[in-house]
Coordinates of C-alpha atoms in Angstrom, one line a residue:
Chain A
M259 CA -78.9 -39.5 -94.2
Q260 CA -76.2 -42.0 -93.5
T261 CA -73.1 -40.7 -91.5
T262 CA -70.1 -41.5 -93.5
I263 CA -66.6 -42.2 -92.3
L264 CA -65.5 -38.7 -93.5
D265 CA -68.5 -37.1 -91.7
K266 CA -67.3 -38.5 -88.4
Q267 CA -63.7 -37.5 -89.0
L268 CA -64.8 -33.9 -89.9
N269 CA -67.1 -33.8 -86.9
F270 CA -64.1 -34.7 -84.7
L271 CA -61.9 -32.1 -86.3
R272 CA -64.6 -29.4 -85.7
E273 CA -65.1 -30.5 -82.1
I274 CA -61.4 -30.2 -81.3
D275 CA -61.4 -26.6 -82.5
R276 CA -62.5 -25.9 -78.9
L277 CA -59.1 -26.7 -77.6
K278 CA -58.1 -23.2 -78.8
T279 CA -60.3 -21.7 -76.2
V280 CA -58.8 -23.7 -73.2
V281 CA -56.6 -21.2 -71.4
R282 CA -53.5 -22.5 -69.5
Q283 CA -51.8 -21.0 -66.5
S284 CA -48.5 -20.3 -68.4
P285 CA -48.0 -17.0 -70.2
L286 CA -46.5 -16.6 -73.7
L287 CA -42.8 -15.7 -73.5
D288 CA -43.7 -12.0 -74.3
K289 CA -46.2 -12.1 -71.4
S290 CA -48.9 -10.5 -73.7
R291 CA -51.4 -13.2 -72.6
N292 CA -51.7 -16.7 -71.3
E293 CA -51.1 -19.7 -73.6
N294 CA -54.0 -21.9 -74.9
S295 CA -53.8 -25.7 -75.0
A296 CA -53.9 -25.9 -78.8
E297 CA -50.9 -23.7 -79.4
H298 CA -49.2 -25.4 -76.4
S299 CA -49.7 -28.7 -78.2
W300 CA -48.2 -27.3 -81.4
H301 CA -45.2 -26.0 -79.5
L302 CA -44.6 -29.4 -77.7
A303 CA -44.7 -31.2 -81.1
M304 CA -42.0 -28.8 -82.3
Y305 CA -40.0 -29.5 -79.1
A306 CA -40.2 -33.3 -79.9
L307 CA -39.1 -32.7 -83.4
I308 CA -36.1 -30.5 -82.4
L309 CA -35.0 -32.2 -79.1
N310 CA -35.6 -36.0 -79.8
E311 CA -31.8 -36.6 -79.4
Y312 CA -32.2 -35.9 -75.7
A313 CA -34.7 -38.7 -75.1
C314 CA -33.5 -41.1 -72.4
G315 CA -34.4 -44.2 -74.4
T316 CA -34.8 -45.0 -78.1
V317 CA -38.0 -43.2 -79.2
N318 CA -40.1 -43.1 -82.4
T319 CA -40.3 -39.3 -82.8
S320 CA -43.4 -39.6 -85.1
R321 CA -45.3 -41.4 -82.3
V322 CA -44.1 -38.9 -79.7
I323 CA -45.4 -36.1 -81.9
Q324 CA -48.8 -37.8 -82.4
M325 CA -49.1 -38.2 -78.6
L326 CA -48.3 -34.6 -78.0
L327 CA -50.7 -33.4 -80.6
L328 CA -53.6 -35.1 -78.9
H329 CA -52.5 -35.3 -75.3
D330 CA -54.5 -32.3 -74.1
I331 CA -57.7 -32.7 -76.1
V332 CA -59.5 -34.1 -73.0
E333 CA -59.2 -30.5 -71.7
I334 CA -62.1 -29.6 -74.0
D335 CA -64.4 -31.3 -71.4
V336 CA -62.3 -31.0 -68.3
G337 CA -60.3 -27.7 -68.7
D338 CA -56.6 -27.2 -67.9
V339 CA -55.7 -28.5 -64.4
P340 CA -52.9 -26.4 -63.1
I341 CA -49.8 -28.2 -61.7
H342 CA -49.7 -25.9 -58.7
G343 CA -53.4 -26.0 -57.9
G344 CA -53.4 -28.8 -55.3
F345 CA -56.2 -30.7 -57.2
S346 CA -57.0 -34.4 -56.7
G347 CA -55.0 -36.4 -59.1
E348 CA -57.5 -39.3 -59.0
L349 CA -60.6 -37.3 -59.7
Q350 CA -58.8 -35.5 -62.5
A351 CA -57.6 -38.8 -64.1
E352 CA -61.2 -40.2 -64.0
Q353 CA -62.7 -37.1 -65.6
E354 CA -60.0 -37.0 -68.3
S355 CA -60.5 -40.7 -69.0
R356 CA -64.2 -40.1 -69.6
A357 CA -63.4 -37.1 -71.8
A358 CA -61.0 -39.2 -73.9
V359 CA -63.6 -41.9 -74.4
R360 CA -66.3 -39.4 -75.5
L361 CA -64.0 -37.5 -77.9
F362 CA -62.3 -40.4 -79.6
A363 CA -65.7 -42.1 -80.0
L364 CA -66.6 -39.3 -82.4
L365 CA -64.1 -40.9 -84.9
P366 CA -64.7 -44.0 -87.0
Q367 CA -64.3 -46.9 -84.5
Q368 CA -60.9 -48.3 -85.6
Q369 CA -59.3 -44.8 -85.8
G370 CA -60.9 -43.7 -82.5
N371 CA -59.6 -46.8 -80.7
E372 CA -56.1 -46.3 -82.0
F373 CA -55.9 -42.7 -80.7
L374 CA -57.6 -43.6 -77.4
S375 CA -54.9 -46.2 -77.0
L376 CA -52.1 -43.7 -77.8
W377 CA -53.6 -41.2 -75.3
Q378 CA -53.7 -43.9 -72.6
E379 CA -50.1 -44.8 -73.4
F380 CA -49.2 -41.2 -72.8
E381 CA -51.1 -41.0 -69.6
R382 CA -49.5 -44.2 -68.2
A383 CA -46.0 -42.9 -69.1
E384 CA -44.4 -46.3 -69.2
T385 CA -43.1 -46.7 -72.7
E386 CA -40.0 -44.8 -73.9
D387 CA -42.2 -42.7 -76.3
A388 CA -44.6 -41.7 -73.5
K389 CA -41.8 -41.0 -71.0
F390 CA -40.2 -38.6 -73.4
A391 CA -43.5 -37.0 -74.3
K392 CA -44.3 -36.5 -70.6
A393 CA -40.8 -35.0 -70.0
L394 CA -41.4 -32.4 -72.7
D395 CA -44.8 -31.6 -71.3
R396 CA -43.1 -30.6 -68.1
F397 CA -40.0 -29.1 -69.7
Q398 CA -41.8 -26.5 -71.8
P399 CA -43.7 -24.8 -69.0
L400 CA -40.6 -24.9 -66.8
L401 CA -38.7 -23.1 -69.6
V402 CA -41.5 -20.5 -69.9
N403 CA -41.4 -19.8 -66.1
V404 CA -37.6 -19.4 -66.1
F405 CA -37.6 -17.1 -69.2
T406 CA -40.5 -14.9 -67.9
H407 CA -38.8 -14.4 -64.5
G408 CA -41.0 -16.6 -62.5
G409 CA -44.3 -16.9 -64.4
T410 CA -46.7 -19.2 -62.6
W411 CA -44.2 -19.8 -59.8
A412 CA -44.1 -16.2 -58.7
E413 CA -48.0 -16.0 -58.9
N414 CA -48.4 -19.2 -56.8
G415 CA -45.5 -18.6 -54.3
V416 CA -43.8 -21.9 -55.5
S417 CA -40.5 -22.7 -53.9
L418 CA -37.3 -24.2 -55.3
E419 CA -38.1 -27.5 -53.6
Q420 CA -41.6 -27.6 -55.0
V421 CA -40.3 -26.9 -58.6
V422 CA -37.8 -29.8 -58.2
S423 CA -40.4 -32.2 -56.9
R424 CA -43.2 -31.3 -59.3
Y425 CA -41.2 -31.1 -62.6
G426 CA -38.0 -33.1 -61.8
P427 CA -39.1 -36.7 -61.8
A428 CA -40.9 -36.6 -65.2
I429 CA -38.2 -34.6 -66.9
K430 CA -35.3 -36.6 -65.4
R431 CA -37.0 -39.9 -66.3
G432 CA -37.7 -39.1 -70.0
A433 CA -34.9 -36.6 -70.8
P434 CA -32.1 -36.5 -68.1
L435 CA -29.9 -34.2 -70.1
L436 CA -32.7 -31.6 -70.3
W437 CA -33.2 -31.9 -66.5
A438 CA -29.5 -31.1 -66.0
V439 CA -30.1 -27.8 -67.7
C440 CA -33.3 -27.2 -65.8
E441 CA -31.4 -27.7 -62.5
Q442 CA -29.0 -24.9 -63.4
W443 CA -31.8 -22.6 -64.5
V444 CA -33.9 -23.2 -61.5
T445 CA -31.0 -22.8 -59.0
Q446 CA -30.0 -19.5 -60.6
H447 CA -33.6 -18.3 -60.8
F448 CA -34.2 -18.9 -57.1
S449 CA -30.8 -17.4 -56.0
E450 CA -31.6 -14.2 -58.0
Q451 CA -35.1 -14.1 -56.5
A452 CA -33.6 -14.4 -53.0
L453 CA -31.2 -11.6 -53.8
R454 CA -34.1 -9.4 -55.0
V455 CA -36.2 -10.1 -51.9
S456 CA -33.2 -9.3 -49.6
G457 CA -32.5 -6.1 -51.6
M458 CA -36.2 -5.0 -51.2
Q459 CA -36.0 -5.7 -47.5
K460 CA -32.9 -3.6 -47.2
D461 CA -34.5 -0.8 -49.2
S462 CA -37.6 -0.7 -47.1
K463 CA -35.4 -0.5 -44.0
G464 CA -33.0 2.1 -45.4
Chain B
M114 CA -19.3 -18.8 -73.1
Q115 CA -19.6 -21.3 -75.9
T116 CA -23.0 -21.7 -77.5
T117 CA -23.8 -25.4 -77.4
I118 CA -26.1 -27.4 -79.8
L119 CA -28.8 -27.4 -77.1
D120 CA -28.5 -23.6 -76.6
K121 CA -29.2 -23.1 -80.3
Q122 CA -32.1 -25.5 -80.3
L123 CA -33.7 -23.8 -77.2
N124 CA -33.1 -20.4 -78.7
F125 CA -35.1 -21.5 -81.8
L126 CA -37.9 -23.0 -79.7
R127 CA -38.1 -19.7 -77.8
E128 CA -38.1 -17.6 -81.0
I129 CA -41.0 -19.6 -82.5
D130 CA -43.2 -18.8 -79.5
R131 CA -43.9 -15.6 -81.5
L132 CA -46.0 -17.6 -84.0
K133 CA -48.7 -17.6 -81.3
T134 CA -49.1 -13.8 -81.7
V135 CA -49.6 -13.9 -85.5
V136 CA -53.3 -13.5 -86.1
R137 CA -54.9 -15.0 -89.2
Q138 CA -58.0 -13.8 -91.1
S139 CA -60.0 -16.9 -90.2
P140 CA -62.2 -17.0 -87.1
L141 CA -62.4 -19.9 -84.6
L142 CA -65.5 -22.0 -85.3
D143 CA -67.3 -20.4 -82.3
K144 CA -66.4 -16.9 -83.8
S145 CA -65.1 -15.8 -80.4
R146 CA -61.9 -14.4 -82.0
N147 CA -59.6 -15.0 -85.0
E148 CA -57.3 -17.9 -85.1
N149 CA -53.5 -17.6 -84.7
S150 CA -50.9 -19.3 -86.8
A151 CA -49.6 -21.6 -84.0
E152 CA -52.9 -23.1 -83.2
H153 CA -53.8 -23.3 -86.9
S154 CA -50.6 -25.4 -87.4
W155 CA -51.6 -27.7 -84.6
H156 CA -55.0 -28.1 -86.1
L157 CA -53.6 -28.9 -89.6
A158 CA -51.3 -31.5 -88.1
M159 CA -54.4 -33.1 -86.6
Y160 CA -56.1 -32.9 -90.0
A161 CA -53.1 -34.8 -91.6
L162 CA -53.2 -37.4 -88.8
I163 CA -57.0 -38.0 -89.2
L164 CA -57.5 -37.6 -93.0
N165 CA -54.3 -39.1 -94.5
E166 CA -56.4 -41.8 -96.3
Y167 CA -57.8 -39.0 -98.6
A168 CA -54.4 -38.1 -100.0
C169 CA -54.2 -38.3 -103.8
G170 CA -50.9 -40.1 -103.8
T171 CA -49.0 -42.3 -101.3
V172 CA -47.9 -40.1 -98.5
N173 CA -45.6 -40.4 -95.5
T174 CA -48.0 -38.9 -92.8
S175 CA -45.1 -38.2 -90.4
R176 CA -43.4 -36.0 -93.0
V177 CA -46.7 -34.3 -93.9
I178 CA -47.2 -33.5 -90.2
Q179 CA -43.7 -32.2 -89.8
M180 CA -44.2 -29.9 -92.9
L181 CA -47.5 -28.6 -91.4
L182 CA -46.0 -28.0 -88.0
L183 CA -43.4 -25.7 -89.5
H184 CA -45.0 -24.4 -92.7
D185 CA -46.1 -21.1 -91.2
I186 CA -43.2 -20.1 -89.0
V187 CA -42.0 -17.6 -91.6
E188 CA -45.0 -15.6 -90.6
I189 CA -43.0 -14.6 -87.5
D190 CA -41.1 -12.2 -89.8
V191 CA -43.6 -11.6 -92.6
G192 CA -47.1 -11.9 -90.9
D193 CA -50.0 -13.8 -92.3
V194 CA -50.8 -12.9 -95.9
P195 CA -54.5 -13.3 -96.5
I196 CA -55.6 -15.3 -99.5
H197 CA -58.2 -12.7 -100.5
G198 CA -55.9 -9.7 -100.1
G199 CA -54.7 -9.3 -103.7
F200 CA -51.0 -9.3 -102.5
S201 CA -48.1 -9.9 -104.9
G202 CA -47.2 -13.6 -104.8
E203 CA -43.7 -13.0 -105.9
L204 CA -42.8 -10.4 -103.2
Q205 CA -44.4 -12.6 -100.6
A206 CA -42.5 -15.7 -101.7
E207 CA -39.2 -13.7 -101.6
Q208 CA -39.9 -12.3 -98.0
E209 CA -40.9 -15.8 -96.8
S210 CA -37.8 -17.4 -98.2
R211 CA -35.6 -14.8 -96.4
A212 CA -37.5 -15.5 -93.2
A213 CA -37.1 -19.3 -93.5
V214 CA -33.3 -18.8 -94.0
R215 CA -33.1 -16.6 -90.9
L216 CA -35.2 -18.8 -88.6
F217 CA -33.8 -22.2 -89.5
A218 CA -30.2 -20.8 -89.2
L219 CA -30.9 -20.4 -85.5
L220 CA -30.7 -24.2 -85.3
P221 CA -27.5 -26.3 -85.4
Q222 CA -26.5 -26.4 -89.1
Q223 CA -27.5 -29.9 -90.1
Q224 CA -30.9 -29.7 -88.3
G225 CA -31.5 -26.2 -89.7
N226 CA -30.8 -27.4 -93.3
E227 CA -33.0 -30.4 -92.9
F228 CA -36.0 -28.2 -91.8
L229 CA -35.3 -25.5 -94.4
S230 CA -35.4 -28.2 -97.1
L231 CA -38.7 -29.6 -95.8
W232 CA -40.1 -26.0 -95.7
Q233 CA -39.0 -25.5 -99.3
E234 CA -40.5 -28.8 -100.4
F235 CA -43.8 -27.7 -98.9
E236 CA -43.6 -24.4 -100.8
R237 CA -42.8 -26.0 -104.1
A238 CA -45.8 -28.4 -103.7
E239 CA -44.4 -31.0 -106.1
T240 CA -44.0 -34.1 -104.0
E241 CA -47.0 -36.2 -102.9
D242 CA -46.3 -35.2 -99.2
A243 CA -46.2 -31.5 -100.1
K244 CA -49.3 -31.7 -102.3
F245 CA -51.3 -33.2 -99.6
A246 CA -50.0 -30.8 -97.0
K247 CA -50.9 -27.8 -99.3
A248 CA -54.4 -29.3 -99.9
L249 CA -55.1 -29.4 -96.1
D250 CA -53.8 -25.9 -95.7
R251 CA -56.5 -24.8 -98.1
F252 CA -59.2 -27.2 -96.9
Q253 CA -59.1 -26.2 -93.2
P254 CA -60.0 -22.5 -93.8
L255 CA -62.6 -23.4 -96.4
L256 CA -64.3 -25.7 -93.8
V257 CA -64.1 -22.8 -91.3
N258 CA -65.7 -20.4 -93.7
V259 CA -68.5 -22.8 -94.6
F260 CA -69.2 -23.6 -90.9
T261 CA -69.2 -20.0 -89.8
H262 CA -71.7 -19.0 -92.5
G263 CA -69.3 -17.1 -94.7
G264 CA -66.3 -16.1 -92.4
T265 CA -63.7 -14.3 -94.5
W266 CA -65.7 -14.7 -97.7
A267 CA -68.6 -12.6 -96.4
E268 CA -66.1 -10.0 -95.1
N269 CA -64.3 -9.7 -98.4
G270 CA -67.3 -10.1 -100.8
V271 CA -65.8 -13.3 -102.3
S272 CA -67.8 -15.0 -105.0
L273 CA -68.4 -18.7 -105.7
E274 CA -66.1 -18.4 -108.7
Q275 CA -63.3 -16.9 -106.6
V276 CA -63.7 -19.6 -103.9
V277 CA -63.4 -22.3 -106.6
S278 CA -60.4 -20.7 -108.2
R279 CA -58.5 -19.8 -105.0
Y280 CA -59.1 -23.1 -103.0
G281 CA -60.0 -25.6 -105.8
P282 CA -56.7 -26.3 -107.6
A283 CA -54.6 -27.1 -104.4
I284 CA -57.3 -29.2 -102.7
K285 CA -58.2 -31.1 -105.9
R286 CA -54.6 -31.8 -106.6
G287 CA -53.6 -33.2 -103.2
A288 CA -57.0 -34.6 -101.9
P289 CA -59.6 -34.9 -104.7
L290 CA -62.1 -36.6 -102.5
L291 CA -62.0 -33.7 -100.0
W292 CA -62.6 -31.3 -102.9
A293 CA -65.7 -33.2 -103.9
V294 CA -67.1 -32.5 -100.5
C295 CA -66.0 -28.9 -100.7
E296 CA -67.9 -28.4 -104.0
Q297 CA -71.1 -29.6 -102.3
W298 CA -70.6 -27.3 -99.3
V299 CA -69.6 -24.3 -101.4
T300 CA -72.5 -24.7 -103.9
Q301 CA -75.0 -25.0 -101.0
H302 CA -73.4 -22.0 -99.1
F303 CA -73.7 -19.7 -102.1
S304 CA -77.2 -20.8 -103.0
E305 CA -78.4 -20.1 -99.4
Q306 CA -76.6 -16.8 -99.5
A307 CA -78.4 -15.8 -102.7
L308 CA -81.7 -16.8 -101.2
R309 CA -80.9 -14.7 -98.1
V310 CA -80.0 -11.7 -100.2
S311 CA -83.1 -12.0 -102.4
G312 CA -85.3 -12.4 -99.2
M313 CA -83.7 -9.2 -97.8
Q314 CA -84.4 -7.3 -101.1
K315 CA -88.1 -8.5 -101.0
D316 CA -88.4 -7.4 -97.3
S317 CA -87.0 -3.9 -98.0
K318 CA -89.5 -3.5 -100.9
G319 CA -92.5 -5.0 -99.0

């Protein structure tokens, strides 16, 4: 039986169902469980829809949303690589590239090439659209960590300086106004944490 | 302290995190658990991106994607109402309308009105964009049921006629070519099921 264009498209849509089973480091805001990469992608698309006025350059929101919808599907093959894990960026990039080629090749050729090229644009983070998409992909987990009183930072013993160096450049580059808010949150979060630690030390001595 | 435009937008984005905890009737394709409404919304947006050529009329894919990203957020207040549950359509529509008003009012006024109006357009299913979005919202769970050998149909004792009457009109109206594929799947699914049942009856008599 001949494989039609629609067969290929439906095969791809079935394959990416697996993104729902890729578990990220970040918790949900109610801390009931960790977030998965499919619902994370939905949330980021909503961030782009709501916050596009804070993009540094002139962006095409529709393209930013498309990038964010498909930016993580390589994790179907590679898994989620945590920002605080100390993993090799080069090895990860190579594995993710291979995954992108495999997954988008499931689609009819022209469509597959178009999405592969959009995914590569996101990864290179050079265009205005990609810079804004990358900024949101850092901003959302930072927000989650702040609003869950530490989240993955507390678990991994991450310092203020590490937060600034790991999240700052991408957010500042694509959405400087959002980074200004992040700086306030992060400074306050780590001051409160320092107070809590010093309180606990006093208690244990008292 | 004055609530800024950004405060309102971030408050909305935090509130809709709860869509990740709304569990639907449909399983994932690997049957490991049921799908939630946030990852369902992501998947539907991907369906719109990949399958827009099958829309009955001329559609603006970007608007269809926006509709699908936010079509289910009313479930944060109302929960997922199963298609096979026999619930009152009128009561559900009223509760969902109230939820849409509450949720979009969290946003700055102009932005909130814009999304409320997009949500209402989806619900009315009269424009080409909304008809296609509605078709995909029926097509995706039908596909899941077929590819999990029955899914929610098996659980609810749903017949071929009920599948045709509950999914058919919306899919046929917005994406007739996709409905043609569904008809083949559904006919085959229920024939195989009938064969299985008749085989089991023979076994129990033999």
